Amino acid sequence: MPHRKPPRDDVTDDEIEISKPARWAAGIPGVMHSLQHAEQEMGAWRSQSTLRALNQKDGFDCMSCAWPDPPKRKAAEFCENGAKAVAWEADRLRVESDFWAAHPVSELTTRSEYWLGQQGRLIEPVYKPAGEDHYRPIGWDEAFDVVARHLRSLSSPDQATFYTSGRTSNEAAYVYQLFVRSFGTNNLPDCSNMCHESTSVSLAETIGIGKATVTYEDFAAADLIVIMGQNPGTNHPRMLTTLEEAKHAGAAIVAVNPLPEAGLLRFKNPQRPAGVVGRGTAIADQFIQLRLGGDMALMQAVSKRVIEANAVDADFLAQHTQGFEAFRAHLAGLSDDDVAEATGVPSAEIEEFARRYIEADRVIICWAMGLTQHKHAVVTISEIINLLLLRGNIGKKGAGAAPIRGHSNVQGDRTMGIWEKPRPAFIDGLVKEFGIPFPKEHGADTVDSVRGMRDGTIKVFFAVGGNFVSAVSDTPVTEDAVRRTDLSVHVATKLNHSHTVVGNEALILPTLGRTELDRQESGEQFVSVEDTVCAVHSSHGRLEPAAADLLSEVAILCRLARKTLGENHPIPWREFEANYDTIRDRISRTVPGCEDYNRKVRQPGGFTLPHGPRDERRWPTKSGRAEITVNDLEWPPCPPGRLLLQTIRSHDQFNTTIYGLDDRYRGVRKGRRVVFVNPVDLEALGFADGDVVDLHSERRDGIDRIAEHFRVVAYPTARGCAAAYFPEANALVPLDSQADRSGTPTSKAIVLRLEPARSHAVAP
Ligand SMILES: Nc1nc2c(c(=O)[nH]1)N[C@H]1C(S)=C(S)[C@@H](COP(=O)(O)OP(=O)(O)OC[C@H]3O[C@@H](n4cnc5c(=O)[nH]c(N)nc54)[C@H](O)[C@@H]3O)O[C@H]1N2
Ligand SMILES: Nc1nc2c(c(=O)[nH]1)N[C@H]1C(S)=C(S)[C@@H](COP(=O)(O)OP(=O)(O)OC[C@H]3O[C@@H](n4cnc5c(=O)[nH]c(N)nc54)[C@H](O)[C@@H]3O)O[C@H]1N2
Ligand SMILES: [Mo]
């Protein structure tokens, strides 16, 4: 049995160490750090051979982020954080059978995510019966019986909700949505609801398809790349290599962010000998430090200047768009004072940005959570599209809209039908293929599901992956909601906090990870995934499974379908489980763009899904044209004496999975309960660096939401803004504080009041 120093679960904030934020990202420390992590968890040999297969054409897809693989792979095509994700999954430790008797649920729920993740891989199904405080091992068959019994006893299929986190493969996602819809509901919430939903809503409306309009190759062909609300150095580290290549090919880069993130400033490439010494590559030619939520104003201000300078692409506008005249008229009334208040950015900087935009023939605009998690997120993204359309920057080489997705297969899951609001045509296709009815009424998204559980209309919670209660907002409300269910079920690789927040009965069903060999009746299987630029390819696990009787996600879902729907159900679940090719045959026939899927996905490097606007400037909107939209300017209000708080990721986490307690680039070590505030604001509010405070979130509902005991860090964020880590700060986001029309929790715009801490010692 491998040994590892037992993780400490008693770290207090008093140990937090703060130093200066880094000025550059990824170099020797990046690589060293990842190897250290990997060897500790996987062992030296396994880590070498596993990491070598990561993101190679015949290897497995990295489960960290959705950044694409380059057409020409390097020998080591992974980043520090990908290596951490692999090491975390390929852990040699196991949660052994006696663990469950030793640790009651009431104790586990007080443990940190860090501690839970460090217990090792889950290897057998466990069940917590009603009225008991312990999980206990249970057979697979019995476990499926428990779920099927609950599902069949519901008075309506809508009394169950089925969550997906974006690590699920295309094959598992397809089978999952088929099972859930055969059962009779569209309650298919997913992590997208909390992530890029605002993007999907805006793009569907403006260009007719909710996905990026660029391919990997476009980056090297761009004249200008704008990176808004995204921290690639931590969250998409391989993107830095792409940006570096684009810079060498002549692109300029503008970064728009309230924080001077290390990866946006300067990059030292660990894959090149020259990268690890010397000064590396400066990334951003212009850094616009704007106030949280000021992006809509910035986009409108730049669009206005483009129009005033007569720099629009009139032919493109006439041929491909509608709404330009109304947009021009609307922007004529844009007030400079409003722009200044919303952005906090001097007008000279906006002029410079506008000049760069006008001078560039090919422009890509990238964005991520800094834009999608605001109340006015959808219209903010629509303003990006407006600006791109003005100069024909969609559907040409080196240009386009580039939402950068989070989870490695979040986009593929949607393509496969994981969506609570399916298109009628998609459902019609399923009906035609399988010859049985499927529901069309929209189902519950993530926040709706919490409301349903809270109000008693949803009684069964089922999750394939993810960490629902830690990822959703208003933590105490969400926890309480799940505790009201009759049954909560998690399909997972490792323990997390959601598994300890249980319904009356609860199950944890362990599963194979993406690194592992997946053997079924017909032999070794592979799965497929889609990245953020619509490239679909196969992924082959390499390692021996963590335990002999672990089931794949596909197997779990097929067996559950058989138990729930009966052995005579017309969908061939048994065949699906035995041979994933049979699933892909159905994908070919029912998912647009996936025709001949089995062949195409086997090509080295896979294939790219068709995309009307990108490929041929064909716009699948209602009007058949790209829509230039008119949107009234919005930005988040912040009363005097308050700050706007955003919740972000540290360098040592993947969402709710905490790999370690350091955030190297931001100069934080040994702790996570920190709040970053501009020193001028700190002084004005009567606080100082090093103070310990409670964070209070203010909302008109009168409820005082509190996250206790945070160390104040004086930090060069934009004035009036603050930042703390997710998920520690999720308790501060009110459940009903959601983006208009997309429903995404507003995790980047919380009205914050600082108060001296009432208590001391709080768990990390
Ligand atoms: N290592 C690692 N990789 C990951 C993840 C992880 O947790 N760890 N998570 C994955 C997932 S699911 C996702 S969705 C992505 C997330 O990737 P990111 O979107 O980069 O993640 P966040 O940490 O939320 O960072 C948001 C960034 O936007 C900035 N920002 C916040 N508000 C605003 C605003 O109003 N305007 C502008 N212009 N900027 C703003 C913040 O300062 C920060 O730099 O990463 C994916 N990759
Ligand atoms: N305040 C605040 N809240 C946020 C955000 C924010 O920026 N601020 N970001 C939001 C975003 S962008 C997202 S995407 C969500 C993320 O929400 P989720 O996707 O629900 O959360 P994760 O932390 O990614 O889920 C990690 C868990 O997935 C399980 N897992 C890992 N690999 C596998 C696998 O191969 N199979 C299975 N079945 N399980 C596996 C493990 O048990 C692990 O603990 O959080 C959202 N919440
Ligand atoms: Mo995400």
mmCIF file with all atom_site columns, C-alpha atoms and ligand atoms in Angstrom, residues 88-89 163 165-167 191 194-195 369 373 407 464-468 471-472 491-496 499 511-514 553 647 649 654-657 726 730 733 747-748, ligand 2:
data_model
loop_
_atom_site.group_PDB
_atom_site.id
_atom_site.type_symbol
_atom_site.label_atom_id
_atom_site.label_alt_id
_atom_site.label_comp_id
_atom_site.label_asym_id
_atom_site.label_entity_id
_atom_site.label_seq_id
_atom_site.pdbx_PDB_ins_code
_atom_site.Cartn_x
_atom_site.Cartn_y
_atom_site.Cartn_z
_atom_site.occupancy
_atom_site.B_iso_or_equiv
_atom_site.pdbx_formal_charge
_atom_site.auth_seq_id
_atom_site.auth_comp_id
_atom_site.auth_asym_id
_atom_site.auth_atom_id
_atom_site.pdbx_PDB_model_num
ATOM   1  C CA  . TRP A 1 88  ? -5.505  13.366 -8.650  1.00 0.00 ? 88  TRP A CA  1
ATOM   2  C CA  . GLU A 1 89  ? -7.462  10.787 -10.610 1.00 0.00 ? 89  GLU A CA  1
ATOM   3  C CA  . TYR A 1 163 ? -27.192 16.636 -12.999 1.00 0.00 ? 163 TYR A CA  1
ATOM   4  C CA  . SER A 1 165 ? -20.658 17.812 -14.697 1.00 0.00 ? 165 SER A CA  1
ATOM   5  C CA  . GLY A 1 166 ? -18.685 18.470 -17.868 1.00 0.00 ? 166 GLY A CA  1
ATOM   6  C CA  . ARG A 1 167 ? -16.201 15.637 -17.569 1.00 0.00 ? 167 ARG A CA  1
ATOM   7  C CA  . CYS A 1 191 ? -22.495 22.672 -14.879 1.00 0.00 ? 191 CYS A CA  1
ATOM   8  C CA  . MET A 1 194 ? -23.336 27.939 -13.883 1.00 0.00 ? 194 MET A CA  1
ATOM   9  C CA  . CYS A 1 195 ? -20.656 28.463 -16.490 1.00 0.00 ? 195 CYS A CA  1
ATOM   10 C CA  . MET A 1 369 ? -16.330 33.455 -16.418 1.00 0.00 ? 369 MET A CA  1
ATOM   11 C CA  . GLN A 1 373 ? -21.386 35.250 -14.347 1.00 0.00 ? 373 GLN A CA  1
ATOM   12 C CA  . HIS A 1 407 ? -14.711 21.481 -18.208 1.00 0.00 ? 407 HIS A CA  1
ATOM   13 C CA  . VAL A 1 464 ? -23.000 12.078 -12.880 1.00 0.00 ? 464 VAL A CA  1
ATOM   14 C CA  . GLY A 1 465 ? -19.823 13.701 -11.618 1.00 0.00 ? 465 GLY A CA  1
ATOM   15 C CA  . GLY A 1 466 ? -19.448 17.160 -10.193 1.00 0.00 ? 466 GLY A CA  1
ATOM   16 C CA  . ASN A 1 467 ? -19.843 18.602 -6.754  1.00 0.00 ? 467 ASN A CA  1
ATOM   17 C CA  . PHE A 1 468 ? -23.288 20.102 -6.844  1.00 0.00 ? 468 PHE A CA  1
ATOM   18 C CA  . ALA A 1 471 ? -20.606 24.532 -6.953  1.00 0.00 ? 471 ALA A CA  1
ATOM   19 C CA  . VAL A 1 472 ? -24.063 26.098 -6.723  1.00 0.00 ? 472 VAL A CA  1
ATOM   20 C CA  . VAL A 1 491 ? -21.533 8.769  -9.663  1.00 0.00 ? 491 VAL A CA  1
ATOM   21 C CA  . ALA A 1 492 ? -17.966 9.789  -8.842  1.00 0.00 ? 492 ALA A CA  1
ATOM   22 C CA  . THR A 1 493 ? -14.291 8.937  -8.906  1.00 0.00 ? 493 THR A CA  1
ATOM   23 C CA  . LYS A 1 494 ? -13.332 10.520 -5.596  1.00 0.00 ? 494 LYS A CA  1
ATOM   24 C CA  . LEU A 1 495 ? -15.050 11.782 -2.485  1.00 0.00 ? 495 LEU A CA  1
ATOM   25 C CA  . ASN A 1 496 ? -16.280 15.336 -2.277  1.00 0.00 ? 496 ASN A CA  1
ATOM   26 C CA  . HIS A 1 499 ? -21.432 13.115 -1.095  1.00 0.00 ? 499 HIS A CA  1
ATOM   27 C CA  . THR A 1 511 ? -16.680 4.922  -11.640 1.00 0.00 ? 511 THR A CA  1
ATOM   28 C CA  . LEU A 1 512 ? -13.730 4.620  -13.994 1.00 0.00 ? 512 LEU A CA  1
ATOM   29 C CA  . GLY A 1 513 ? -11.864 7.809  -14.794 1.00 0.00 ? 513 GLY A CA  1
ATOM   30 C CA  . ARG A 1 514 ? -10.670 8.943  -18.197 1.00 0.00 ? 514 ARG A CA  1
ATOM   31 C CA  . GLU A 1 553 ? -20.240 5.665  -16.553 1.00 0.00 ? 553 GLU A CA  1
ATOM   32 C CA  . THR A 1 647 ? -15.324 34.642 -6.754  1.00 0.00 ? 647 THR A CA  1
ATOM   33 C CA  . ARG A 1 649 ? -10.189 30.015 -8.846  1.00 0.00 ? 649 ARG A CA  1
ATOM   34 C CA  . PHE A 1 654 ? -9.958  22.569 -10.239 1.00 0.00 ? 654 PHE A CA  1
ATOM   35 C CA  . ASN A 1 655 ? -13.329 24.053 -9.427  1.00 0.00 ? 655 ASN A CA  1
ATOM   36 C CA  . THR A 1 656 ? -14.271 22.478 -6.098  1.00 0.00 ? 656 THR A CA  1
ATOM   37 C CA  . THR A 1 657 ? -11.323 20.071 -6.144  1.00 0.00 ? 657 THR A CA  1
ATOM   38 C CA  . PHE A 1 726 ? -14.832 29.794 -4.991  1.00 0.00 ? 726 PHE A CA  1
ATOM   39 C CA  . ASN A 1 730 ? -20.399 30.621 -2.576  1.00 0.00 ? 730 ASN A CA  1
ATOM   40 C CA  . VAL A 1 733 ? -24.203 34.428 -3.779  1.00 0.00 ? 733 VAL A CA  1
ATOM   41 C CA  . SER A 1 747 ? -20.718 34.721 -8.988  1.00 0.00 ? 747 SER A CA  1
ATOM   42 C CA  . LYS A 1 748 ? -18.752 37.761 -10.166 1.00 0.00 ? 748 LYS A CA  1
HETATM 43 N N1  . LIG B 2 .   ? -18.990 31.128 -6.683  1.00 0.00 ? 2   LIG B N1  1
HETATM 44 C C1  . LIG B 2 .   ? -18.710 30.469 -7.809  1.00 0.00 ? 2   LIG B C1  1
HETATM 45 N N2  . LIG B 2 .   ? -19.342 29.321 -8.069  1.00 0.00 ? 2   LIG B N2  1
HETATM 46 C C2  . LIG B 2 .   ? -19.080 28.645 -9.194  1.00 0.00 ? 2   LIG B C2  1
HETATM 47 C C3  . LIG B 2 .   ? -18.147 29.152 -10.132 1.00 0.00 ? 2   LIG B C3  1
HETATM 48 C C4  . LIG B 2 .   ? -17.489 30.378 -9.845  1.00 0.00 ? 2   LIG B C4  1
HETATM 49 O O1  . LIG B 2 .   ? -16.658 30.887 -10.639 1.00 0.00 ? 2   LIG B O1  1
HETATM 50 N N3  . LIG B 2 .   ? -17.791 30.995 -8.674  1.00 0.00 ? 2   LIG B N3  1
HETATM 51 N N4  . LIG B 2 .   ? -17.922 28.460 -11.291 1.00 0.00 ? 2   LIG B N4  1
HETATM 52 C C5  . LIG B 2 .   ? -19.000 27.600 -11.794 1.00 0.00 ? 2   LIG B C5  1
HETATM 53 C C6  . LIG B 2 .   ? -18.515 26.768 -12.903 1.00 0.00 ? 2   LIG B C6  1
HETATM 54 S S1  . LIG B 2 .   ? -17.825 27.598 -14.205 1.00 0.00 ? 2   LIG B S1  1
HETATM 55 C C7  . LIG B 2 .   ? -18.649 25.425 -12.937 1.00 0.00 ? 2   LIG B C7  1
HETATM 56 S S2  . LIG B 2 .   ? -18.256 24.584 -14.374 1.00 0.00 ? 2   LIG B S2  1
HETATM 57 C C8  . LIG B 2 .   ? -19.187 24.672 -11.762 1.00 0.00 ? 2   LIG B C8  1
HETATM 58 C C9  . LIG B 2 .   ? -18.463 23.341 -11.553 1.00 0.00 ? 2   LIG B C9  1
HETATM 59 O O2  . LIG B 2 .   ? -19.306 22.473 -10.942 1.00 0.00 ? 2   LIG B O2  1
HETATM 60 P P1  . LIG B 2 .   ? -19.062 20.890 -10.957 1.00 0.00 ? 2   LIG B P1  1
HETATM 61 O O3  . LIG B 2 .   ? -18.732 20.422 -12.311 1.00 0.00 ? 2   LIG B O3  1
HETATM 62 O O4  . LIG B 2 .   ? -20.260 20.294 -10.292 1.00 0.00 ? 2   LIG B O4  1
HETATM 63 O O5  . LIG B 2 .   ? -17.835 20.717 -9.967  1.00 0.00 ? 2   LIG B O5  1
HETATM 64 P P2  . LIG B 2 .   ? -16.388 20.096 -10.040 1.00 0.00 ? 2   LIG B P2  1
HETATM 65 O O6  . LIG B 2 .   ? -15.674 20.675 -8.884  1.00 0.00 ? 2   LIG B O6  1
HETATM 66 O O7  . LIG B 2 .   ? -15.771 20.301 -11.359 1.00 0.00 ? 2   LIG B O7  1
HETATM 67 O O8  . LIG B 2 .   ? -16.640 18.528 -9.776  1.00 0.00 ? 2   LIG B O8  1
HETATM 68 C C10 . LIG B 2 .   ? -15.585 17.766 -9.278  1.00 0.00 ? 2   LIG B C10 1
HETATM 69 C C11 . LIG B 2 .   ? -16.021 16.364 -8.887  1.00 0.00 ? 2   LIG B C11 1
HETATM 70 O O9  . LIG B 2 .   ? -16.303 15.569 -10.022 1.00 0.00 ? 2   LIG B O9  1
HETATM 71 C C12 . LIG B 2 .   ? -16.024 14.209 -9.740  1.00 0.00 ? 2   LIG B C12 1
HETATM 72 N N5  . LIG B 2 .   ? -15.304 13.625 -10.872 1.00 0.00 ? 2   LIG B N5  1
HETATM 73 C C13 . LIG B 2 .   ? -14.078 13.943 -11.322 1.00 0.00 ? 2   LIG B C13 1
HETATM 74 N N6  . LIG B 2 .   ? -13.773 13.197 -12.409 1.00 0.00 ? 2   LIG B N6  1
HETATM 75 C C14 . LIG B 2 .   ? -14.835 12.420 -12.655 1.00 0.00 ? 2   LIG B C14 1
HETATM 76 C C15 . LIG B 2 .   ? -15.158 11.446 -13.640 1.00 0.00 ? 2   LIG B C15 1
HETATM 77 O O10 . LIG B 2 .   ? -14.368 11.148 -14.534 1.00 0.00 ? 2   LIG B O10 1
HETATM 78 N N7  . LIG B 2 .   ? -16.394 10.895 -13.569 1.00 0.00 ? 2   LIG B N7  1
HETATM 79 C C16 . LIG B 2 .   ? -17.279 11.190 -12.587 1.00 0.00 ? 2   LIG B C16 1
HETATM 80 N N8  . LIG B 2 .   ? -18.474 10.629 -12.575 1.00 0.00 ? 2   LIG B N8  1
HETATM 81 N N9  . LIG B 2 .   ? -16.990 12.079 -11.628 1.00 0.00 ? 2   LIG B N9  1
HETATM 82 C C17 . LIG B 2 .   ? -15.807 12.691 -11.668 1.00 0.00 ? 2   LIG B C17 1
HETATM 83 C C18 . LIG B 2 .   ? -15.196 14.138 -8.507  1.00 0.00 ? 2   LIG B C18 1
HETATM 84 O O11 . LIG B 2 .   ? -15.943 13.498 -7.489  1.00 0.00 ? 2   LIG B O11 1
HETATM 85 C C19 . LIG B 2 .   ? -14.933 15.611 -8.177  1.00 0.00 ? 2   LIG B C19 1
HETATM 86 O O12 . LIG B 2 .   ? -14.991 15.829 -6.781  1.00 0.00 ? 2   LIG B O12 1
HETATM 87 O O13 . LIG B 2 .   ? -19.054 25.484 -10.580 1.00 0.00 ? 2   LIG B O13 1
HETATM 88 C C20 . LIG B 2 .   ? -19.670 26.758 -10.703 1.00 0.00 ? 2   LIG B C20 1
HETATM 89 N N10 . LIG B 2 .   ? -19.691 27.457 -9.425  1.00 0.00 ? 2   LIG B N10 1
#
